[in-house]
Every structure is written in C-alpha cells, then in structure tokens.
Short mmCIF file of N, CA, C and O in Angstrom, two decimals:
data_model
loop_
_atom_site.label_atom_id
_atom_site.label_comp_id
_atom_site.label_asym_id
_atom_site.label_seq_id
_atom_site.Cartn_x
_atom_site.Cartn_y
_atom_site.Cartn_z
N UNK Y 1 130.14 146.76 130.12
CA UNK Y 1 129.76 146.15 128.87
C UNK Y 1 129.04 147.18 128.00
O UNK Y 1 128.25 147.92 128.59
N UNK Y 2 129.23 147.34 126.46
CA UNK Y 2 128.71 147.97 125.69
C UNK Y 2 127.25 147.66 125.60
O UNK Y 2 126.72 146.73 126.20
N UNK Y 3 126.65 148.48 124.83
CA UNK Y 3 125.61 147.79 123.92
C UNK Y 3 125.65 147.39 123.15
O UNK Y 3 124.60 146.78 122.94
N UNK Y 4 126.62 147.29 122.09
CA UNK Y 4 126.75 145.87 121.03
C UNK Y 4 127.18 144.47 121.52
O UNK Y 4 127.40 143.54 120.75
N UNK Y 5 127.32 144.38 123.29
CA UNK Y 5 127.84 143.20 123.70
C UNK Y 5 127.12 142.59 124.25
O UNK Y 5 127.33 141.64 125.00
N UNK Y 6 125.74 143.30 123.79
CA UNK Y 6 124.29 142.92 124.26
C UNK Y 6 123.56 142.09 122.95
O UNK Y 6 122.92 142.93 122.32
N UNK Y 7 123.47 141.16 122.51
CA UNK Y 7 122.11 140.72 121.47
C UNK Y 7 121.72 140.28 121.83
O UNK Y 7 122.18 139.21 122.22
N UNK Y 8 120.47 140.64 122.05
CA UNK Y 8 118.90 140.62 122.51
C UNK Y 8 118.13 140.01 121.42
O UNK Y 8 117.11 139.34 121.63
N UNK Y 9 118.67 140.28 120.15
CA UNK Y 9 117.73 139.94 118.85
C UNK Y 9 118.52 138.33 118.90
O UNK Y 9 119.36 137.85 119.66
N UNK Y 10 117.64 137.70 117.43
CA UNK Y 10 117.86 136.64 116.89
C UNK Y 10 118.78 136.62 116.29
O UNK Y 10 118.70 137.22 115.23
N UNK Y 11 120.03 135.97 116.61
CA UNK Y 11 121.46 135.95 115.69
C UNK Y 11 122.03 134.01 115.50
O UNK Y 11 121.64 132.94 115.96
N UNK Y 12 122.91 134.38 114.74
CA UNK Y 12 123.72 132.96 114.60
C UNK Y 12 125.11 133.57 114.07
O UNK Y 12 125.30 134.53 113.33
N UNK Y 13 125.97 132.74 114.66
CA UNK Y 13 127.47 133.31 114.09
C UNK Y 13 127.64 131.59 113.32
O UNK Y 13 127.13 130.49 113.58
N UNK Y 14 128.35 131.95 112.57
CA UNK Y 14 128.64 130.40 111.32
C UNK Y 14 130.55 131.07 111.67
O UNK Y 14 131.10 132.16 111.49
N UNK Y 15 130.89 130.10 112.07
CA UNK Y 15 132.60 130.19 111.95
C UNK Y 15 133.49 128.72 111.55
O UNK Y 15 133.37 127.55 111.91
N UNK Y 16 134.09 129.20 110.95
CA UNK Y 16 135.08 128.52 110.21
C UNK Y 16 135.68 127.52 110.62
O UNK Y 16 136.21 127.58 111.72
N UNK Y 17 135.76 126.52 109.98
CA UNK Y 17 136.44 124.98 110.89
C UNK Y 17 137.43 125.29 111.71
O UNK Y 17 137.41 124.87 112.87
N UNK Y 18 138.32 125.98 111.29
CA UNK Y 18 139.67 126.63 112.41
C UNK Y 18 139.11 127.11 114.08
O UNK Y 18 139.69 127.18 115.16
N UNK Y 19 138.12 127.30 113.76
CA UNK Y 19 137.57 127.82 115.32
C UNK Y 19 137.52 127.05 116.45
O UNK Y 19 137.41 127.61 117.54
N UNK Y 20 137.57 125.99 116.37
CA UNK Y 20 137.98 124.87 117.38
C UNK Y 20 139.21 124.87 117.65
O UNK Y 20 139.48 125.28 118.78
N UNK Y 21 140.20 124.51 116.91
CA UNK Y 21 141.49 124.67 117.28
C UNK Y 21 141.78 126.42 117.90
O UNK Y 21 141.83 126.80 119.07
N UNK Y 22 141.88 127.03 116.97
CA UNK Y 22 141.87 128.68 117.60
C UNK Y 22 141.40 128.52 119.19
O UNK Y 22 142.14 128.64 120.16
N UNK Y 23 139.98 128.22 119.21
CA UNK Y 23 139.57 128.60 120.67
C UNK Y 23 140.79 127.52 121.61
O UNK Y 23 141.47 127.74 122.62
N UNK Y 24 140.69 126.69 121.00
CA UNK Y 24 142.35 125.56 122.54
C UNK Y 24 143.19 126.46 122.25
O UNK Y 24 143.21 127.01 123.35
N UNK Y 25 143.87 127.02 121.66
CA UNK Y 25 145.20 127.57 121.13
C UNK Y 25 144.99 129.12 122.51
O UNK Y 25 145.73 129.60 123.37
N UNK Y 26 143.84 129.36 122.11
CA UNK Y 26 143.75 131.14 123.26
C UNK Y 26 143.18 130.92 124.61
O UNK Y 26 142.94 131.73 125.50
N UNK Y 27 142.98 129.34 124.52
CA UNK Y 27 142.90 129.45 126.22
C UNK Y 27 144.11 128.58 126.58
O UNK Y 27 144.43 128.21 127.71
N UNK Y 28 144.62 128.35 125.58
CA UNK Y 28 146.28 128.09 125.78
C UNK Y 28 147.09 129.00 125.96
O UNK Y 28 148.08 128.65 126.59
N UNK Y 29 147.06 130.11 125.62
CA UNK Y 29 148.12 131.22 125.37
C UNK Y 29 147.67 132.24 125.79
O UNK Y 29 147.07 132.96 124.99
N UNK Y 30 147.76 132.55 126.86
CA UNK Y 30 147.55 134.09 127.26
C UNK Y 30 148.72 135.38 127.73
O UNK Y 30 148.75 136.35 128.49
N UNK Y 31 149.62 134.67 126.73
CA UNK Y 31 150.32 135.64 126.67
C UNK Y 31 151.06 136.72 125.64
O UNK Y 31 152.14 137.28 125.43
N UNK Y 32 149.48 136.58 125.09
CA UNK Y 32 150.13 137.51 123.91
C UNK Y 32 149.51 138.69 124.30
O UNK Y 32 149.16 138.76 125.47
N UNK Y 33 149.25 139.84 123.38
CA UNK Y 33 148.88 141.00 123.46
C UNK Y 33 147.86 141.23 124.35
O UNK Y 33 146.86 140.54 124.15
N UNK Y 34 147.81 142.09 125.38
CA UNK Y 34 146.75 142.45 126.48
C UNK Y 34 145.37 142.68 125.69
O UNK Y 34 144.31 142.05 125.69
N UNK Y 35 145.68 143.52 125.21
CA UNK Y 35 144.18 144.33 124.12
C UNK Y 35 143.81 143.11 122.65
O UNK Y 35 142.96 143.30 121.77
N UNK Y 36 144.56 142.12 122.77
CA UNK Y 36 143.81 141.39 121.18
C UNK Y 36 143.24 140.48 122.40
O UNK Y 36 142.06 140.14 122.28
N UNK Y 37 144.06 139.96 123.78
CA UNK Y 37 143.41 138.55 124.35
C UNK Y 37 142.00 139.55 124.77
O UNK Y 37 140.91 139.05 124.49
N UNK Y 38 142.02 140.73 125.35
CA UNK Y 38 141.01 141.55 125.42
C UNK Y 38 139.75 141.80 124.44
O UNK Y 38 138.79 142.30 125.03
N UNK Y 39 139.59 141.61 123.32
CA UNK Y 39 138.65 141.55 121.97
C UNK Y 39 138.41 140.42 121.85
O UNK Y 39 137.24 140.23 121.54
N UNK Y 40 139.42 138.89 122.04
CA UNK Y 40 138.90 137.79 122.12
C UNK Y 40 138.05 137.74 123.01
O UNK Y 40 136.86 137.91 122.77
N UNK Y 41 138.53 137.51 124.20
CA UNK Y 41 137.79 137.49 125.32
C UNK Y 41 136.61 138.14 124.60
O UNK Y 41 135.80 137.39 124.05
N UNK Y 42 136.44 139.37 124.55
CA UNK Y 42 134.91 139.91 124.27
C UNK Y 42 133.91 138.78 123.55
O UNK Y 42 132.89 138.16 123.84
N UNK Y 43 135.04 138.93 122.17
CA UNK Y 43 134.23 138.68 121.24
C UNK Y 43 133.28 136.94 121.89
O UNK Y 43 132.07 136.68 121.90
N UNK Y 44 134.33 136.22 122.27
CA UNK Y 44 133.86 134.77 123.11
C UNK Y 44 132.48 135.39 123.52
O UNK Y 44 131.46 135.14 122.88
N UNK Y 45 132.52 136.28 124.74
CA UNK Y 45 131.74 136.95 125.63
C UNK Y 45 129.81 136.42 124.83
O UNK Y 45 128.84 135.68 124.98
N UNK Y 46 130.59 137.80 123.76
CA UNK Y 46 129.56 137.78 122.94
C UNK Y 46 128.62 136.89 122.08
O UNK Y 46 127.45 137.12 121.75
N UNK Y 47 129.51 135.68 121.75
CA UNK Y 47 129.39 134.33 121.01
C UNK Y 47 128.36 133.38 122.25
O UNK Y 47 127.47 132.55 122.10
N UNK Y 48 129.00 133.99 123.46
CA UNK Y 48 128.13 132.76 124.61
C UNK Y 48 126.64 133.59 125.14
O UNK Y 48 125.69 132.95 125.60
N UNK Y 49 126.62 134.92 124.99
CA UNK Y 49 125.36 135.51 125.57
C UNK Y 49 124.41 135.19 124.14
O UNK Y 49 123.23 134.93 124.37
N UNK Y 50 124.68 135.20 123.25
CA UNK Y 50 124.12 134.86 121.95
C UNK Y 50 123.08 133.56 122.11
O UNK Y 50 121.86 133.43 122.13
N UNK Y 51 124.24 132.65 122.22
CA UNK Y 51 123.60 131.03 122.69
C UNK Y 51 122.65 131.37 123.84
O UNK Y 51 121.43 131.20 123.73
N UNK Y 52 123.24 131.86 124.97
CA UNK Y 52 122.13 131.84 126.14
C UNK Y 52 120.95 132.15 125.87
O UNK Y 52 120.02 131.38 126.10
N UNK Y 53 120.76 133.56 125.24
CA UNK Y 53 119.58 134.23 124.01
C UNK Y 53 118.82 133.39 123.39
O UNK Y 53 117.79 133.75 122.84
N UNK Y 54 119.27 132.05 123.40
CA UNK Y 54 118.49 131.01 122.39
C UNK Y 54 118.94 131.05 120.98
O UNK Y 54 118.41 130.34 120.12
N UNK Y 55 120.35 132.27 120.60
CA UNK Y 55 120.91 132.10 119.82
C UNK Y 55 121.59 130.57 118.90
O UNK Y 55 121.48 129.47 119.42
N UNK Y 56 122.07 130.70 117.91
CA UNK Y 56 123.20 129.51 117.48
C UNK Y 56 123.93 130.27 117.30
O UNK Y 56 123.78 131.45 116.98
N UNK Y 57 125.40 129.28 117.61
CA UNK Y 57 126.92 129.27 117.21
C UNK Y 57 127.43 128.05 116.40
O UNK Y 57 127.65 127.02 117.04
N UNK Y 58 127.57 128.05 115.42
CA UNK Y 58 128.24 126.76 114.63
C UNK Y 58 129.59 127.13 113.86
O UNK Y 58 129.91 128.19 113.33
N UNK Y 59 130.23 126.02 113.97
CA UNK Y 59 131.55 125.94 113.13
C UNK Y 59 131.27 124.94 112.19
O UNK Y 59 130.83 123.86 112.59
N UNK Y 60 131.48 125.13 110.94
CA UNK Y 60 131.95 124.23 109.67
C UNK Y 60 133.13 123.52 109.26
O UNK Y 60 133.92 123.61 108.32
N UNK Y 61 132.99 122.65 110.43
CA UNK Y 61 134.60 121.48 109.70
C UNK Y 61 134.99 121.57 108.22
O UNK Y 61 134.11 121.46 107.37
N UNK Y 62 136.13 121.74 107.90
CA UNK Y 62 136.92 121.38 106.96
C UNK Y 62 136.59 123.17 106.10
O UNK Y 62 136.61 123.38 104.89
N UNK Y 63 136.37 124.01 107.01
CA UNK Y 63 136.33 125.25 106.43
C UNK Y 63 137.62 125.81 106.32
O UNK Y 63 138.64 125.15 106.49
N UNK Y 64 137.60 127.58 105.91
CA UNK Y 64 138.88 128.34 106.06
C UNK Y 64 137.60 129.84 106.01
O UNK Y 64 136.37 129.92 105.94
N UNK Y 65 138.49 130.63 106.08
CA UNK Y 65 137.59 131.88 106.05
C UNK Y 65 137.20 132.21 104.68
O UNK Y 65 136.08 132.69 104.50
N UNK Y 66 138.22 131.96 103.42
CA UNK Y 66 137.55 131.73 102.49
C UNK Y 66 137.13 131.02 101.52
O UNK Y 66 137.35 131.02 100.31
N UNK Y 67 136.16 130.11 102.58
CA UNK Y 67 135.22 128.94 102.22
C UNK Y 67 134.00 130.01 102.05
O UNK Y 67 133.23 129.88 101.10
N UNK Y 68 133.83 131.09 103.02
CA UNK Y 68 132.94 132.08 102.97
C UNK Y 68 132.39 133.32 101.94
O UNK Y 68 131.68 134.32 102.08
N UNK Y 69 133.19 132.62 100.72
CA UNK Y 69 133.36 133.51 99.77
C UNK Y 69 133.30 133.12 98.17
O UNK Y 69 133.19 131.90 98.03
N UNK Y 70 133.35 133.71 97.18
CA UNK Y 70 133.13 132.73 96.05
C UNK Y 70 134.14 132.57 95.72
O UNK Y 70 134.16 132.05 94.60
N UNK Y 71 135.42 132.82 96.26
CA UNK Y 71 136.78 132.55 96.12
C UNK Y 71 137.01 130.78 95.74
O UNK Y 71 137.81 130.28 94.96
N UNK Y 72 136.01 130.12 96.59
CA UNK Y 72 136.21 128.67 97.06
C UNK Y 72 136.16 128.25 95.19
O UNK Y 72 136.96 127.46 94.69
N UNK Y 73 134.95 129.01 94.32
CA UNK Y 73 134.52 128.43 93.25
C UNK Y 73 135.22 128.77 91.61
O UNK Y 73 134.80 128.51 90.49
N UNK Y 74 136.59 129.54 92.15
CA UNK Y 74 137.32 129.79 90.81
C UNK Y 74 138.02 128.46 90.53
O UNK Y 74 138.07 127.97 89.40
N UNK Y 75 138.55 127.95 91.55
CA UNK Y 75 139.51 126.95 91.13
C UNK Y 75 139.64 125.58 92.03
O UNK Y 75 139.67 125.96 93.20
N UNK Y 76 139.72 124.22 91.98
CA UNK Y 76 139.97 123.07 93.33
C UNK Y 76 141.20 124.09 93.95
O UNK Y 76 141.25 124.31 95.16
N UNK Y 77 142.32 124.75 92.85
CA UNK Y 77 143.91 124.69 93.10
C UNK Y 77 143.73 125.65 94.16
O UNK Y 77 144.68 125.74 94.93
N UNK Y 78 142.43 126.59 94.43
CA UNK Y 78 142.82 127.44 95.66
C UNK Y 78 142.81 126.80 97.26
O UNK Y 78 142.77 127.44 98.31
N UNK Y 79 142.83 125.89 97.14
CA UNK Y 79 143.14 124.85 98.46
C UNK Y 79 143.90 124.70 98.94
O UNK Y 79 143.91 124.33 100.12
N UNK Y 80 145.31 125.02 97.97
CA UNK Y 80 146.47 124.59 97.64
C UNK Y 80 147.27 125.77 98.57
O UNK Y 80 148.27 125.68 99.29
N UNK Y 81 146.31 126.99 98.23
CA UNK Y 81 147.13 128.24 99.44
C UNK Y 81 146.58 127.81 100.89
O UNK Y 81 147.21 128.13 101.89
N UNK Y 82 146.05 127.49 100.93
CA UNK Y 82 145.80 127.14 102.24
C UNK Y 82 144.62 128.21 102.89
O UNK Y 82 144.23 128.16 104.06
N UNK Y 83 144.08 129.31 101.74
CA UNK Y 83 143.32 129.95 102.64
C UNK Y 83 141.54 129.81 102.79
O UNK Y 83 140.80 130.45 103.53
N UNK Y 84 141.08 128.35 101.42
CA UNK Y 84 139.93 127.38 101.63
C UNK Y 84 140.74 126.23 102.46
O UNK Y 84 141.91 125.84 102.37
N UNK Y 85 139.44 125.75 103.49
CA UNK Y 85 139.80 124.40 103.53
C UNK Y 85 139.78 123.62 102.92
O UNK Y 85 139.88 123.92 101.73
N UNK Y 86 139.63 122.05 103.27
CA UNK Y 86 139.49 121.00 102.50
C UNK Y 86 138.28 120.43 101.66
O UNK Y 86 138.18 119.63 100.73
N UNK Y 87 137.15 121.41 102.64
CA UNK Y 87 135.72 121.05 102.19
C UNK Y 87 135.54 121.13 100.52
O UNK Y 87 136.22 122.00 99.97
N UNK Y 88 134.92 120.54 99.93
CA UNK Y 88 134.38 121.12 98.72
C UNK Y 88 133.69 122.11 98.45
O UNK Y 88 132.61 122.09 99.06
N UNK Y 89 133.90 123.27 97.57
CA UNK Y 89 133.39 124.00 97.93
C UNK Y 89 131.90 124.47 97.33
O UNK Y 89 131.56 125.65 97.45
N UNK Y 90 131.13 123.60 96.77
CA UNK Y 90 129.79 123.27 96.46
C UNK Y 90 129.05 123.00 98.08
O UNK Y 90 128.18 123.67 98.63
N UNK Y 91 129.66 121.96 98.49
CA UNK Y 91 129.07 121.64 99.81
C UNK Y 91 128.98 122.57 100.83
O UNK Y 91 128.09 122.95 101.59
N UNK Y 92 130.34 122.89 100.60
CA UNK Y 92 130.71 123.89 101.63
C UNK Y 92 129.82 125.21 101.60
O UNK Y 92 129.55 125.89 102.59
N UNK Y 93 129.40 125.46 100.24
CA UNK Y 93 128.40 126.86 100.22
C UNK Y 93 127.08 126.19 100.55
O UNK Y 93 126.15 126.93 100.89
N UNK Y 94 126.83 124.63 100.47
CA UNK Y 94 125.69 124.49 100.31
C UNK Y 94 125.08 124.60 101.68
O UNK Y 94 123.96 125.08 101.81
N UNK Y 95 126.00 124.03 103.00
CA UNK Y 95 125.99 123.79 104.01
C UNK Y 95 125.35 125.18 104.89
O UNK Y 95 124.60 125.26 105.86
N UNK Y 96 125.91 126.00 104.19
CA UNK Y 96 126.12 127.41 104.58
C UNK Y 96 124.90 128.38 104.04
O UNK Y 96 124.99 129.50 104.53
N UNK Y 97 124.23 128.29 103.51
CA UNK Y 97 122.88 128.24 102.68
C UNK Y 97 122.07 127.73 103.10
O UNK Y 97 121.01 128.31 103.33
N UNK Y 98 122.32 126.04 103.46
CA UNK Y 98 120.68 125.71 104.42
C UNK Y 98 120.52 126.20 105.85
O UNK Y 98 119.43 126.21 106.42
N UNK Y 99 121.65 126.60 106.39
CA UNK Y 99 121.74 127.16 107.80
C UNK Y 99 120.87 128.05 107.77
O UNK Y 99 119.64 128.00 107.87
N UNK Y 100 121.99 129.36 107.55
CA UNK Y 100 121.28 130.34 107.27
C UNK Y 100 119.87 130.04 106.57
O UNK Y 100 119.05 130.81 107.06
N UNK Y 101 119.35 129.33 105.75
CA UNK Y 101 117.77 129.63 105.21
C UNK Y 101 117.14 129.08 106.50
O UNK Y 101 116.13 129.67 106.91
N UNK Y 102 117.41 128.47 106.90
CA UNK Y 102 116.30 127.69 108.57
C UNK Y 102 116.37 128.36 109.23
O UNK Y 102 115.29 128.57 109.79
N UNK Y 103 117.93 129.47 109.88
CA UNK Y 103 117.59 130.40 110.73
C UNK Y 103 116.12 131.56 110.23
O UNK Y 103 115.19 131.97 110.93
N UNK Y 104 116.46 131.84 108.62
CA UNK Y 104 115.70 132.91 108.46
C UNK Y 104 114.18 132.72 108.61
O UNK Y 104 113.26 133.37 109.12
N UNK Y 105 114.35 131.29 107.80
CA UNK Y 105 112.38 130.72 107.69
C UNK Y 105 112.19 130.80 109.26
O UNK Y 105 111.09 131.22 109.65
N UNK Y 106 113.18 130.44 110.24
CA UNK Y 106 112.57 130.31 111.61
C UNK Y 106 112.09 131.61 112.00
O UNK Y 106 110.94 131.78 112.39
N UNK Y 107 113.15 132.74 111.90
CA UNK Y 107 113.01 134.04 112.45
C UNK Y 107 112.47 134.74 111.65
O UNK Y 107 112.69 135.92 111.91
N UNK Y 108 111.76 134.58 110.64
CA UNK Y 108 110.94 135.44 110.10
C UNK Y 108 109.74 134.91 109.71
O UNK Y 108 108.81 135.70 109.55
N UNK Y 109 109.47 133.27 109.44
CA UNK Y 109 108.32 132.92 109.23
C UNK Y 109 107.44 132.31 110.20
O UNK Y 109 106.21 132.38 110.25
N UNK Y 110 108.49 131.50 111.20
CA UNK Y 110 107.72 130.97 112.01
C UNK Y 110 108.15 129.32 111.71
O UNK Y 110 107.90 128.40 112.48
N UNK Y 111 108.84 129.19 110.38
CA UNK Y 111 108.50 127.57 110.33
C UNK Y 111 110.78 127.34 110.04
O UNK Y 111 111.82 127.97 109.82
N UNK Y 112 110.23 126.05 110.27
CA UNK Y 112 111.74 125.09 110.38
C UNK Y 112 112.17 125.56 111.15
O UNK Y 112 111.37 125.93 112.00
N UNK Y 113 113.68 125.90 111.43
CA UNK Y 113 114.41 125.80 112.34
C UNK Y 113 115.16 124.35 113.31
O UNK Y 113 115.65 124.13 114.42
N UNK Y 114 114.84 123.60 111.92
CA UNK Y 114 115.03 122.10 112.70
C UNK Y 114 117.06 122.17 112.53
O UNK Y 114 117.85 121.68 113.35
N UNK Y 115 117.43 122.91 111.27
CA UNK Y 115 118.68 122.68 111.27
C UNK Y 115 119.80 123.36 112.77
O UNK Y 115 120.78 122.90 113.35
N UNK Y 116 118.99 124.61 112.92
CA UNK Y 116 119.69 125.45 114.13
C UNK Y 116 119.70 125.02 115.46
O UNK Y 116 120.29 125.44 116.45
N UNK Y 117 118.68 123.76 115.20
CA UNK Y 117 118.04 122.97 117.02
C UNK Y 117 119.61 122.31 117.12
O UNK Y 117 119.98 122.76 118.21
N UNK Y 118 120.42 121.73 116.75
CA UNK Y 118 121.31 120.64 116.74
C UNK Y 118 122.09 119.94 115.36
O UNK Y 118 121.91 120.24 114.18
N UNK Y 119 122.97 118.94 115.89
CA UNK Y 119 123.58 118.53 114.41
C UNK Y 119 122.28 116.97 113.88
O UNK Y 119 121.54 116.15 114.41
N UNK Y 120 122.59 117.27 112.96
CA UNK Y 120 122.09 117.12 111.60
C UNK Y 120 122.79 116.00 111.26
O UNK Y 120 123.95 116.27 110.96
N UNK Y 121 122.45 114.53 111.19
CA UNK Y 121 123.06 113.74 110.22
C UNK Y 121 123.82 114.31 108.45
O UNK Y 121 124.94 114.31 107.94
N UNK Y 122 122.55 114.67 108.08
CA UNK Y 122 122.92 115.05 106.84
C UNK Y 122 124.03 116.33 106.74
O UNK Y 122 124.38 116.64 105.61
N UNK Y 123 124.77 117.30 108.24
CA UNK Y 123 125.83 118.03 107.93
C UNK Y 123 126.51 117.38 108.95
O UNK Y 123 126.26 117.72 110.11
N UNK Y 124 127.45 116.35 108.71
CA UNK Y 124 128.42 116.08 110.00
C UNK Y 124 128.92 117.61 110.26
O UNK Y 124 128.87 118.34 111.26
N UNK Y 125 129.47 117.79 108.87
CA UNK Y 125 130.67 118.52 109.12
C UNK Y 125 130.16 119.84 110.03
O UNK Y 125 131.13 120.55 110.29
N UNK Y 126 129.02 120.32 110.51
CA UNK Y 126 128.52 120.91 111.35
C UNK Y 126 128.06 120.94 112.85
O UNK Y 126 127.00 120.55 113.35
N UNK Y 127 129.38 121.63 113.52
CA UNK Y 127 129.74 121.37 114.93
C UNK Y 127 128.86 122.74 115.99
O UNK Y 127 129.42 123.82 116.20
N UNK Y 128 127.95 122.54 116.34
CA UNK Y 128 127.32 123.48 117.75
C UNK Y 128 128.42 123.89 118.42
O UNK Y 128 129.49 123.28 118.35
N UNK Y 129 128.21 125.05 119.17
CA UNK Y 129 129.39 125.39 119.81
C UNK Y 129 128.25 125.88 121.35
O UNK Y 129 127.26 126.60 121.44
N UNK Y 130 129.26 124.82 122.64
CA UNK Y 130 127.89 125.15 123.32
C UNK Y 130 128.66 126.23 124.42
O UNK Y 130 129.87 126.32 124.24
N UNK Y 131 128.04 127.16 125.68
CA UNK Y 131 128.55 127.87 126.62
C UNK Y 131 129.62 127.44 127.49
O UNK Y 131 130.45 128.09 128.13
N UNK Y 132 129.41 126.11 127.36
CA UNK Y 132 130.25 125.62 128.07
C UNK Y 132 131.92 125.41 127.58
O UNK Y 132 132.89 125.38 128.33
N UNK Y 133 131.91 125.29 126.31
CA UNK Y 133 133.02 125.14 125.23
C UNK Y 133 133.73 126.62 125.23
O UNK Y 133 134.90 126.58 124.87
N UNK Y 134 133.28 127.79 125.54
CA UNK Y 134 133.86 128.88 125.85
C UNK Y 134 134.48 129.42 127.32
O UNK Y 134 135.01 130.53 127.40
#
C-alpha cells in the first residue's frame, strides 16, 4: 500500500448519485480490465479506510458528475444530455455546500458536524456509504 492509500487526516468524499449503481455494476463485473478493476478496487480501498478514520463517504441521489459544477446552472435543458442528474440544480449545489460547511466548521472549528454524523431529514437525497457497502 502507498502512502496516499493512507488518510490519516480528516476527509469526506461527496460522490455522485450514480455511485450506488456503479458500485453493484463492479462487484458485478469483474471482468473487465485487470488494471481499471485494480484502481477501483483501490480507490473502494481508500473510500472504506477513510470511514474507518472516522471519515464520511456520501452519495447525492439524483446527481451526475456535473451536478458538481456550475454547468448544472446555465440551463434546466442540460439534463437533457444526460450528464446533470435529475436533481435541481439550486438544491443540488445547496446540498453540497451545507456538507461540506459542517465538515469544515467541524474540522476546523470544533462546532457542528451534525450533518456528517448521519442522514438528515432535511437531505433525503443524501445517502452514507457505510464499510460494509464496499
């Protein structure tokens, strides 16, 4: 194992509604490329020593990868390519904004962290991803 396959520090990975399906799909299929199931694998690796760390892992239902971007806020019609999800994408940044601010107030001030403990009435669309799910 490397040392980047080590975090020791305070992290959170935020991934994209697709990440649920993706993860059934690659422990469905192991027969694709030796060296990409190899980087998955890692990267998983890495996603679960994180959590153990006392890290978070969350996925955002009704995301795409660029829900992650201000791509979401030129147009509704970019939905339409398929490469936002369905979320709105007000919510969708907003969702993504209080996370991240609770991780930071937690890890740098000392206070909140109530959003990173678990789900949240107020974000369904915000799914924990636990060690065991990997």
């Amino acid at each position: 194992m490397e040392n980047r396959d080590v975090i020791n520090k305070p992290f959170m990975f935020i991934r994209s509604g697709s990440f649920k399906d993706w993860l059934v799909d690659f422990k469905n299929d192991k027969s694709s490329d030796n060296e990409i199931n190899k980087q998955l694998s890692d990267e998983l690796h890495i996603i679960k020593n994180v959590i153990n760390q006392g890290g978070s892992a969350i996925y955002v239902e009704g995301t795409q990868h660029f829900n992650f971007t201000d791509l979401q806020f030129y147009s509704e019609l970019i939905k339409l390519t398929g490469i936002t999800g369905d979320i709105n994408g007000k919510r969708g940044s907003g969702i993504v904004n209080q996370y991240v601010l609770d991780f930071f107030n937690k890890q740098l001030k000392g206070a909140g962290g109530n959003l990173i403990q678990g789900p949240n009435d107020m974000y369904p669309e915000v799914k924990f991803i636990k060690p065991e799910d990997l």
